[in-house]
């Protein structure tokens, strides 16, 4: 499951975790990582079947049901990646700055919004539609991932119309800008402190290098 993930990375040159497949704990977890790489996008990841099922969401998730966000499925990531925040150096796959935008638990559900097992969730995912309830700090309530028929890698991430939904314009970037240094201070995978604000000279330098480096690819 992690063959593609490991094939694309040289772990001597990137702080990303190599990771292994592992069983889930008492709760299934999710993470949304803001990834300022060649192109800014948000990586949406669900813990399932011992890995993180992953999608790149160019505009980021939305709490507005009217927004049908394109979500491009990418390779499975190791569960250890759920805590990763830091700088992927220039010349590596996905070079750029990674921030944890939101994280928490989620519950896969059926059409009646009743909890289902991991095994059942995998069947739904394979069939191209997975409903789930998120319990995060920015994202809450019912969501669905729906695969587009014309391309197996292209999905839509849609918020359901529940008590947590909003009707106003939703911009994930506005929830990043204006934050204090303390609020966006993260630790890298190896424990080093990484200042990841858009205003940081280090972040700007890394983002610029990622945008100009022809070998850098979007994760």
PDB file of C-alpha atoms in Angstrom:
ATOM      1  CA  UNK A   1       0.000   0.000   0.000  1.00  0.00           C
ATOM      2  CA  UNK A   2       2.887   2.365   0.695  1.00  0.00           C
ATOM      3  CA  UNK A   3       4.997   1.254  -2.266  1.00  0.00           C
ATOM      4  CA  UNK A   4       4.188   4.337  -4.372  1.00  0.00           C
ATOM      5  CA  UNK A   5       4.728   6.652  -1.399  1.00  0.00           C
ATOM      6  CA  UNK A   6       8.201   5.251  -0.687  1.00  0.00           C
ATOM      7  CA  UNK A   7       9.167   5.079  -4.351  1.00  0.00           C
ATOM      8  CA  UNK A   8       8.668   8.822  -4.762  1.00  0.00           C
ATOM      9  CA  UNK A   9      10.800   9.820  -1.749  1.00  0.00           C
ATOM     10  CA  UNK A  10      14.402   9.667  -0.610  1.00  0.00           C
ATOM     11  CA  UNK A  11      14.168   9.641   3.166  1.00  0.00           C
ATOM     12  CA  UNK A  12      17.792  10.703   3.548  1.00  0.00           C
ATOM     13  CA  UNK A  13      16.821  14.037   2.003  1.00  0.00           C
ATOM     14  CA  UNK A  14      13.302  14.656   3.330  1.00  0.00           C
ATOM     15  CA  UNK A  15      12.047  14.855   6.933  1.00  0.00           C
ATOM     16  CA  UNK A  16       8.839  13.027   5.984  1.00  0.00           C
ATOM     17  CA  UNK A  17       8.257   9.748   7.864  1.00  0.00           C
ATOM     18  CA  UNK A  18       8.905   6.481   6.031  1.00  0.00           C
ATOM     19  CA  UNK A  19       6.195   4.820   8.092  1.00  0.00           C
ATOM     20  CA  UNK A  20       4.594   1.398   7.966  1.00  0.00           C
ATOM     21  CA  UNK A  21       1.066   0.118   7.657  1.00  0.00           C
ATOM     22  CA  UNK A  22      -0.540  -0.129  11.095  1.00  0.00           C
ATOM     23  CA  UNK A  23      -3.886  -0.869  12.700  1.00  0.00           C
ATOM     24  CA  UNK A  24      -6.101   1.972  13.863  1.00  0.00           C
ATOM     25  CA  UNK A  25      -6.638   2.735  17.535  1.00  0.00           C
ATOM     26  CA  UNK A  26      -9.975   3.311  19.229  1.00  0.00           C
ATOM     27  CA  UNK A  27     -10.838   6.142  16.824  1.00  0.00           C
ATOM     28  CA  UNK A  28     -10.205   6.746  13.146  1.00  0.00           C
ATOM     29  CA  UNK A  29      -8.397  10.032  12.568  1.00  0.00           C
ATOM     30  CA  UNK A  30      -8.204  12.610   9.817  1.00  0.00           C
ATOM     31  CA  UNK A  31      -5.826  15.444   9.002  1.00  0.00           C
ATOM     32  CA  UNK A  32      -5.875  18.361   6.571  1.00  0.00           C
ATOM     33  CA  UNK A  33      -2.426  19.695   5.715  1.00  0.00           C
ATOM     34  CA  UNK A  34      -1.854  22.999   3.952  1.00  0.00           C
ATOM     35  CA  UNK A  35       0.850  22.246   1.397  1.00  0.00           C
ATOM     36  CA  UNK A  36       2.575  25.251  -0.170  1.00  0.00           C
ATOM     37  CA  UNK A  37       4.400  23.346  -2.918  1.00  0.00           C
ATOM     38  CA  UNK A  38       4.695  24.122  -6.638  1.00  0.00           C
ATOM     39  CA  UNK A  39       1.008  24.906  -6.377  1.00  0.00           C
ATOM     40  CA  UNK A  40      -0.684  25.658  -3.097  1.00  0.00           C
ATOM     41  CA  UNK A  41      -3.210  22.988  -2.145  1.00  0.00           C
ATOM     42  CA  UNK A  42      -4.644  21.203   0.878  1.00  0.00           C
ATOM     43  CA  UNK A  43      -4.024  17.497   1.498  1.00  0.00           C
ATOM     44  CA  UNK A  44      -7.083  15.767   2.935  1.00  0.00           C
ATOM     45  CA  UNK A  45      -6.266  12.447   4.607  1.00  0.00           C
ATOM     46  CA  UNK A  46      -8.435   9.772   6.251  1.00  0.00           C
ATOM     47  CA  UNK A  47      -7.009   6.974   8.370  1.00  0.00           C
ATOM     48  CA  UNK A  48      -8.324   3.742   6.877  1.00  0.00           C
ATOM     49  CA  UNK A  49      -7.015   0.187   6.469  1.00  0.00           C
ATOM     50  CA  UNK A  50      -3.724   0.976   8.231  1.00  0.00           C
ATOM     51  CA  UNK A  51      -2.768   3.950   6.033  1.00  0.00           C
ATOM     52  CA  UNK A  52      -3.907   7.488   5.256  1.00  0.00           C
ATOM     53  CA  UNK A  53      -6.135   7.583   2.178  1.00  0.00           C
ATOM     54  CA  UNK A  54      -5.203  10.901   0.612  1.00  0.00           C
ATOM     55  CA  UNK A  55      -6.601  13.551  -1.714  1.00  0.00           C
ATOM     56  CA  UNK A  56      -5.131  16.864  -2.890  1.00  0.00           C
ATOM     57  CA  UNK A  57      -7.781  19.592  -2.665  1.00  0.00           C
ATOM     58  CA  UNK A  58      -6.662  22.691  -4.633  1.00  0.00           C
ATOM     59  CA  UNK A  59      -9.111  25.124  -2.984  1.00  0.00           C
ATOM     60  CA  UNK A  60      -9.189  23.447   0.403  1.00  0.00           C
ATOM     61  CA  UNK A  61     -12.212  21.957   2.191  1.00  0.00           C
ATOM     62  CA  UNK A  62     -15.359  24.021   2.646  1.00  0.00           C
ATOM     63  CA  UNK A  63     -18.123  24.103   5.237  1.00  0.00           C
ATOM     64  CA  UNK A  64     -20.535  25.428   2.605  1.00  0.00           C
ATOM     65  CA  UNK A  65     -22.599  22.638   0.931  1.00  0.00           C
ATOM     66  CA  UNK A  66     -22.763  24.708  -2.272  1.00  0.00           C
ATOM     67  CA  UNK A  67     -19.017  24.226  -2.742  1.00  0.00           C
ATOM     68  CA  UNK A  68     -18.140  21.003  -4.515  1.00  0.00           C
ATOM     69  CA  UNK A  69     -14.386  20.882  -4.035  1.00  0.00           C
ATOM     70  CA  UNK A  70     -12.279  18.932  -6.508  1.00  0.00           C
ATOM     71  CA  UNK A  71     -10.229  16.316  -4.630  1.00  0.00           C
ATOM     72  CA  UNK A  72      -7.557  14.449  -6.584  1.00  0.00           C
ATOM     73  CA  UNK A  73      -6.705  11.100  -5.046  1.00  0.00           C
ATOM     74  CA  UNK A  74      -2.973  10.549  -4.546  1.00  0.00           C
ATOM     75  CA  UNK A  75      -0.902   7.699  -3.149  1.00  0.00           C
ATOM     76  CA  UNK A  76      -1.621   6.295   0.319  1.00  0.00           C
ATOM     77  CA  UNK A  77       0.498   7.869   3.063  1.00  0.00           C
ATOM     78  CA  UNK A  78       1.718   6.218   6.287  1.00  0.00           C
ATOM     79  CA  UNK A  79      -0.315   6.883   9.420  1.00  0.00           C
ATOM     80  CA  UNK A  80       2.749   8.612  10.921  1.00  0.00           C
ATOM     81  CA  UNK A  81       2.248  11.381   8.364  1.00  0.00           C
ATOM     82  CA  UNK A  82      -0.759  12.561  10.351  1.00  0.00           C
ATOM     83  CA  UNK A  83       1.586  14.542  12.637  1.00  0.00           C
ATOM     84  CA  UNK A  84       3.932  15.829   9.937  1.00  0.00           C
ATOM     85  CA  UNK A  85       4.544  19.568   9.635  1.00  0.00           C
ATOM     86  CA  UNK A  86       7.690  21.177   8.313  1.00  0.00           C
ATOM     87  CA  UNK A  87       9.745  21.957   5.239  1.00  0.00           C
ATOM     88  CA  UNK A  88      10.274  19.454   2.420  1.00  0.00           C
ATOM     89  CA  UNK A  89      13.592  20.588   0.851  1.00  0.00           C
ATOM     90  CA  UNK A  90      13.934  21.748  -2.739  1.00  0.00           C
ATOM     91  CA  UNK A  91      14.577  18.934  -5.209  1.00  0.00           C
ATOM     92  CA  UNK A  92      12.373  16.469  -3.314  1.00  0.00           C
ATOM     93  CA  UNK A  93       8.911  15.314  -4.301  1.00  0.00           C
ATOM     94  CA  UNK A  94       6.374  17.801  -2.954  1.00  0.00           C
ATOM     95  CA  UNK A  95       9.031  20.367  -1.979  1.00  0.00           C
ATOM     96  CA  UNK A  96       7.567  23.202   0.062  1.00  0.00           C
ATOM     97  CA  UNK A  97       6.023  24.032   3.418  1.00  0.00           C
ATOM     98  CA  UNK A  98       3.524  21.724   5.140  1.00  0.00           C
ATOM     99  CA  UNK A  99       1.229  22.980   7.917  1.00  0.00           C
ATOM    100  CA  UNK A 100      -1.423  21.084   9.847  1.00  0.00           C
ATOM    101  CA  UNK A 101      -4.599  23.031   9.080  1.00  0.00           C
ATOM    102  CA  UNK A 102      -7.032  20.768  10.934  1.00  0.00           C
ATOM    103  CA  UNK A 103      -7.085  17.338  12.557  1.00  0.00           C
ATOM    104  CA  UNK A 104      -9.289  15.181  14.727  1.00  0.00           C
ATOM    105  CA  UNK A 105     -11.442  12.073  14.518  1.00  0.00           C
ATOM    106  CA  UNK A 106     -13.977  10.930  11.959  1.00  0.00           C
ATOM    107  CA  UNK A 107     -16.657   8.255  11.737  1.00  0.00           C
ATOM    108  CA  UNK A 108     -17.509   6.532   8.431  1.00  0.00           C
ATOM    109  CA  UNK A 109     -21.278   6.248   7.980  1.00  0.00           C
ATOM    110  CA  UNK A 110     -23.825   4.739   5.591  1.00  0.00           C
ATOM    111  CA  UNK A 111     -26.592   6.461   3.632  1.00  0.00           C
ATOM    112  CA  UNK A 112     -28.660   6.753   6.820  1.00  0.00           C
ATOM    113  CA  UNK A 113     -25.700   8.384   8.614  1.00  0.00           C
ATOM    114  CA  UNK A 114     -25.247   5.321  10.797  1.00  0.00           C
ATOM    115  CA  UNK A 115     -21.692   4.310  11.811  1.00  0.00           C
ATOM    116  CA  UNK A 116     -20.106   1.548   9.750  1.00  0.00           C
ATOM    117  CA  UNK A 117     -16.958  -0.537  10.170  1.00  0.00           C
ATOM    118  CA  UNK A 118     -13.607   0.070   8.440  1.00  0.00           C
ATOM    119  CA  UNK A 119     -14.288  -2.944   6.244  1.00  0.00           C
ATOM    120  CA  UNK A 120     -17.625  -1.493   5.136  1.00  0.00           C
ATOM    121  CA  UNK A 121     -16.037   1.927   4.621  1.00  0.00           C
ATOM    122  CA  UNK A 122     -13.460   0.405   2.279  1.00  0.00           C
ATOM    123  CA  UNK A 123     -16.273  -1.117   0.210  1.00  0.00           C
ATOM    124  CA  UNK A 124     -17.997   2.245  -0.046  1.00  0.00           C
ATOM    125  CA  UNK A 125     -14.709   3.874  -1.026  1.00  0.00           C
ATOM    126  CA  UNK A 126     -14.057   1.248  -3.686  1.00  0.00           C
ATOM    127  CA  UNK A 127     -17.540   1.885  -5.088  1.00  0.00           C
ATOM    128  CA  UNK A 128     -16.792   5.586  -5.389  1.00  0.00           C
ATOM    129  CA  UNK A 129     -18.698   7.189  -2.506  1.00  0.00           C
ATOM    130  CA  UNK A 130     -17.787   7.530   1.151  1.00  0.00           C
ATOM    131  CA  UNK A 131     -19.825   9.427   3.742  1.00  0.00           C
ATOM    132  CA  UNK A 132     -18.325  10.350   7.086  1.00  0.00           C
ATOM    133  CA  UNK A 133     -18.799  12.597  10.109  1.00  0.00           C
ATOM    134  CA  UNK A 134     -15.831  14.784  11.046  1.00  0.00           C
ATOM    135  CA  UNK A 135     -14.949  15.973  14.532  1.00  0.00           C
ATOM    136  CA  UNK A 136     -12.295  18.639  14.021  1.00  0.00           C
ATOM    137  CA  UNK A 137     -11.587  22.196  15.124  1.00  0.00           C
ATOM    138  CA  UNK A 138     -12.333  23.797  11.733  1.00  0.00           C
ATOM    139  CA  UNK A 139     -14.314  21.030  10.018  1.00  0.00           C
ATOM    140  CA  UNK A 140     -17.354  19.480  11.687  1.00  0.00           C
ATOM    141  CA  UNK A 141     -20.345  17.390  10.715  1.00  0.00           C
ATOM    142  CA  UNK A 142     -21.255  15.307   7.684  1.00  0.00           C
ATOM    143  CA  UNK A 143     -19.179  15.157   4.505  1.00  0.00           C
ATOM    144  CA  UNK A 144     -19.052  12.939   1.443  1.00  0.00           C
ATOM    145  CA  UNK A 145     -16.362  12.032  -1.083  1.00  0.00           C
ATOM    146  CA  UNK A 146     -17.808  11.192  -4.512  1.00  0.00           C
ATOM    147  CA  UNK A 147     -15.680   9.857  -7.349  1.00  0.00           C
ATOM    148  CA  UNK A 148     -16.228  11.340 -10.800  1.00  0.00           C
ATOM    149  CA  UNK A 149     -16.997   8.706 -13.425  1.00  0.00           C
ATOM    150  CA  UNK A 150     -14.757  10.174 -16.094  1.00  0.00           C
ATOM    151  CA  UNK A 151     -11.570   9.800 -14.060  1.00  0.00           C
ATOM    152  CA  UNK A 152     -10.983   7.463 -11.138  1.00  0.00           C
ATOM    153  CA  UNK A 153      -8.523   9.848  -9.470  1.00  0.00           C
ATOM    154  CA  UNK A 154     -10.859  12.834  -9.480  1.00  0.00           C
ATOM    155  CA  UNK A 155     -13.369  13.096  -6.658  1.00  0.00           C
ATOM    156  CA  UNK A 156     -15.563  15.789  -5.135  1.00  0.00           C
ATOM    157  CA  UNK A 157     -15.405  16.650  -1.441  1.00  0.00           C
ATOM    158  CA  UNK A 158     -18.797  18.009  -0.382  1.00  0.00           C
ATOM    159  CA  UNK A 159     -20.179  19.236   2.938  1.00  0.00           C
ATOM    160  CA  UNK A 160     -23.657  17.986   3.807  1.00  0.00           C
ATOM    161  CA  UNK A 161     -26.330  20.460   4.817  1.00  0.00           C
ATOM    162  CA  UNK A 162     -26.444  19.927   8.578  1.00  0.00           C
ATOM    163  CA  UNK A 163     -26.330  22.106  11.698  1.00  0.00           C
ATOM    164  CA  UNK A 164     -22.626  22.823  11.147  1.00  0.00           C
ATOM    165  CA  UNK A 165     -22.951  23.976   7.541  1.00  0.00           C
ATOM    166  CA  UNK A 166     -22.526  27.627   6.566  1.00  0.00           C
ATOM    167  CA  UNK A 167     -24.143  29.578   3.739  1.00  0.00           C
ATOM    168  CA  UNK A 168     -21.497  32.286   3.487  1.00  0.00           C
ATOM    169  CA  UNK A 169     -18.392  32.183   1.292  1.00  0.00           C
ATOM    170  CA  UNK A 170     -15.827  29.824   2.790  1.00  0.00           C
ATOM    171  CA  UNK A 171     -12.115  30.419   2.234  1.00  0.00           C
ATOM    172  CA  UNK A 172      -9.654  28.059   3.937  1.00  0.00           C
ATOM    173  CA  UNK A 173      -6.867  30.586   3.403  1.00  0.00           C
ATOM    174  CA  UNK A 174      -8.597  33.179   5.571  1.00  0.00           C
ATOM    175  CA  UNK A 175      -8.326  30.766   8.484  1.00  0.00           C
ATOM    176  CA  UNK A 176      -4.532  30.820   8.065  1.00  0.00           C
ATOM    177  CA  UNK A 177      -3.824  34.510   7.428  1.00  0.00           C
ATOM    178  CA  UNK A 178      -3.652  36.805  10.425  1.00  0.00           C
ATOM    179  CA  UNK A 179      -2.750  34.054  12.875  1.00  0.00           C
ATOM    180  CA  UNK A 180      -0.178  34.827  15.545  1.00  0.00           C
ATOM    181  CA  UNK A 181       3.294  33.275  15.579  1.00  0.00           C
ATOM    182  CA  UNK A 182       2.331  31.111  18.537  1.00  0.00           C
ATOM    183  CA  UNK A 183      -0.707  29.733  16.706  1.00  0.00           C
ATOM    184  CA  UNK A 184       1.225  28.598  13.615  1.00  0.00           C
ATOM    185  CA  UNK A 185       4.414  27.360  15.275  1.00  0.00           C
ATOM    186  CA  UNK A 186       4.804  23.697  14.374  1.00  0.00           C
ATOM    187  CA  UNK A 187       7.273  20.914  14.973  1.00  0.00           C
ATOM    188  CA  UNK A 188       8.831  19.036  12.102  1.00  0.00           C
ATOM    189  CA  UNK A 189       8.847  15.256  11.872  1.00  0.00           C
ATOM    190  CA  UNK A 190      12.207  15.075  13.645  1.00  0.00           C
ATOM    191  CA  UNK A 191      11.136  17.357  16.478  1.00  0.00           C
ATOM    192  CA  UNK A 192      12.775  20.543  15.215  1.00  0.00           C
ATOM    193  CA  UNK A 193      10.786  23.750  15.509  1.00  0.00           C
ATOM    194  CA  UNK A 194       9.644  25.105  12.170  1.00  0.00           C
ATOM    195  CA  UNK A 195       8.192  28.585  11.741  1.00  0.00           C
ATOM    196  CA  UNK A 196       5.720  28.172   8.904  1.00  0.00           C
ATOM    197  CA  UNK A 197       3.962  31.533   8.585  1.00  0.00           C
ATOM    198  CA  UNK A 198       3.540  32.977   5.090  1.00  0.00           C
ATOM    199  CA  UNK A 199       5.444  35.978   6.412  1.00  0.00           C
ATOM    200  CA  UNK A 200       8.452  33.912   7.455  1.00  0.00           C
ATOM    201  CA  UNK A 201      11.610  34.490   5.325  1.00  0.00           C
ATOM    202  CA  UNK A 202      12.364  30.765   5.546  1.00  0.00           C
ATOM    203  CA  UNK A 203       8.897  29.813   4.352  1.00  0.00           C
ATOM    204  CA  UNK A 204       9.022  32.359   1.529  1.00  0.00           C
ATOM    205  CA  UNK A 205      12.449  31.155   0.436  1.00  0.00           C
ATOM    206  CA  UNK A 206      11.356  27.523   0.450  1.00  0.00           C
ATOM    207  CA  UNK A 207       8.103  28.252  -1.362  1.00  0.00           C
ATOM    208  CA  UNK A 208       9.963  30.303  -3.991  1.00  0.00           C
ATOM    209  CA  UNK A 209      12.484  27.511  -4.494  1.00  0.00           C
ATOM    210  CA  UNK A 210       9.676  24.988  -4.842  1.00  0.00           C
ATOM    211  CA  UNK A 211       7.931  27.115  -7.465  1.00  0.00           C
ATOM    212  CA  UNK A 212      11.075  27.599  -9.537  1.00  0.00           C
ATOM    213  CA  UNK A 213      12.441  24.091  -9.180  1.00  0.00           C
ATOM    214  CA  UNK A 214      11.450  22.141 -12.262  1.00  0.00           C
ATOM    215  CA  UNK A 215      12.057  18.815 -10.573  1.00  0.00           C
ATOM    216  CA  UNK A 216       9.677  19.496  -7.702  1.00  0.00           C
ATOM    217  CA  UNK A 217       6.325  17.771  -8.143  1.00  0.00           C
ATOM    218  CA  UNK A 218       2.973  18.335  -6.484  1.00  0.00           C
ATOM    219  CA  UNK A 219       2.111  15.802  -3.764  1.00  0.00           C
TER     220      UNK A 219
END
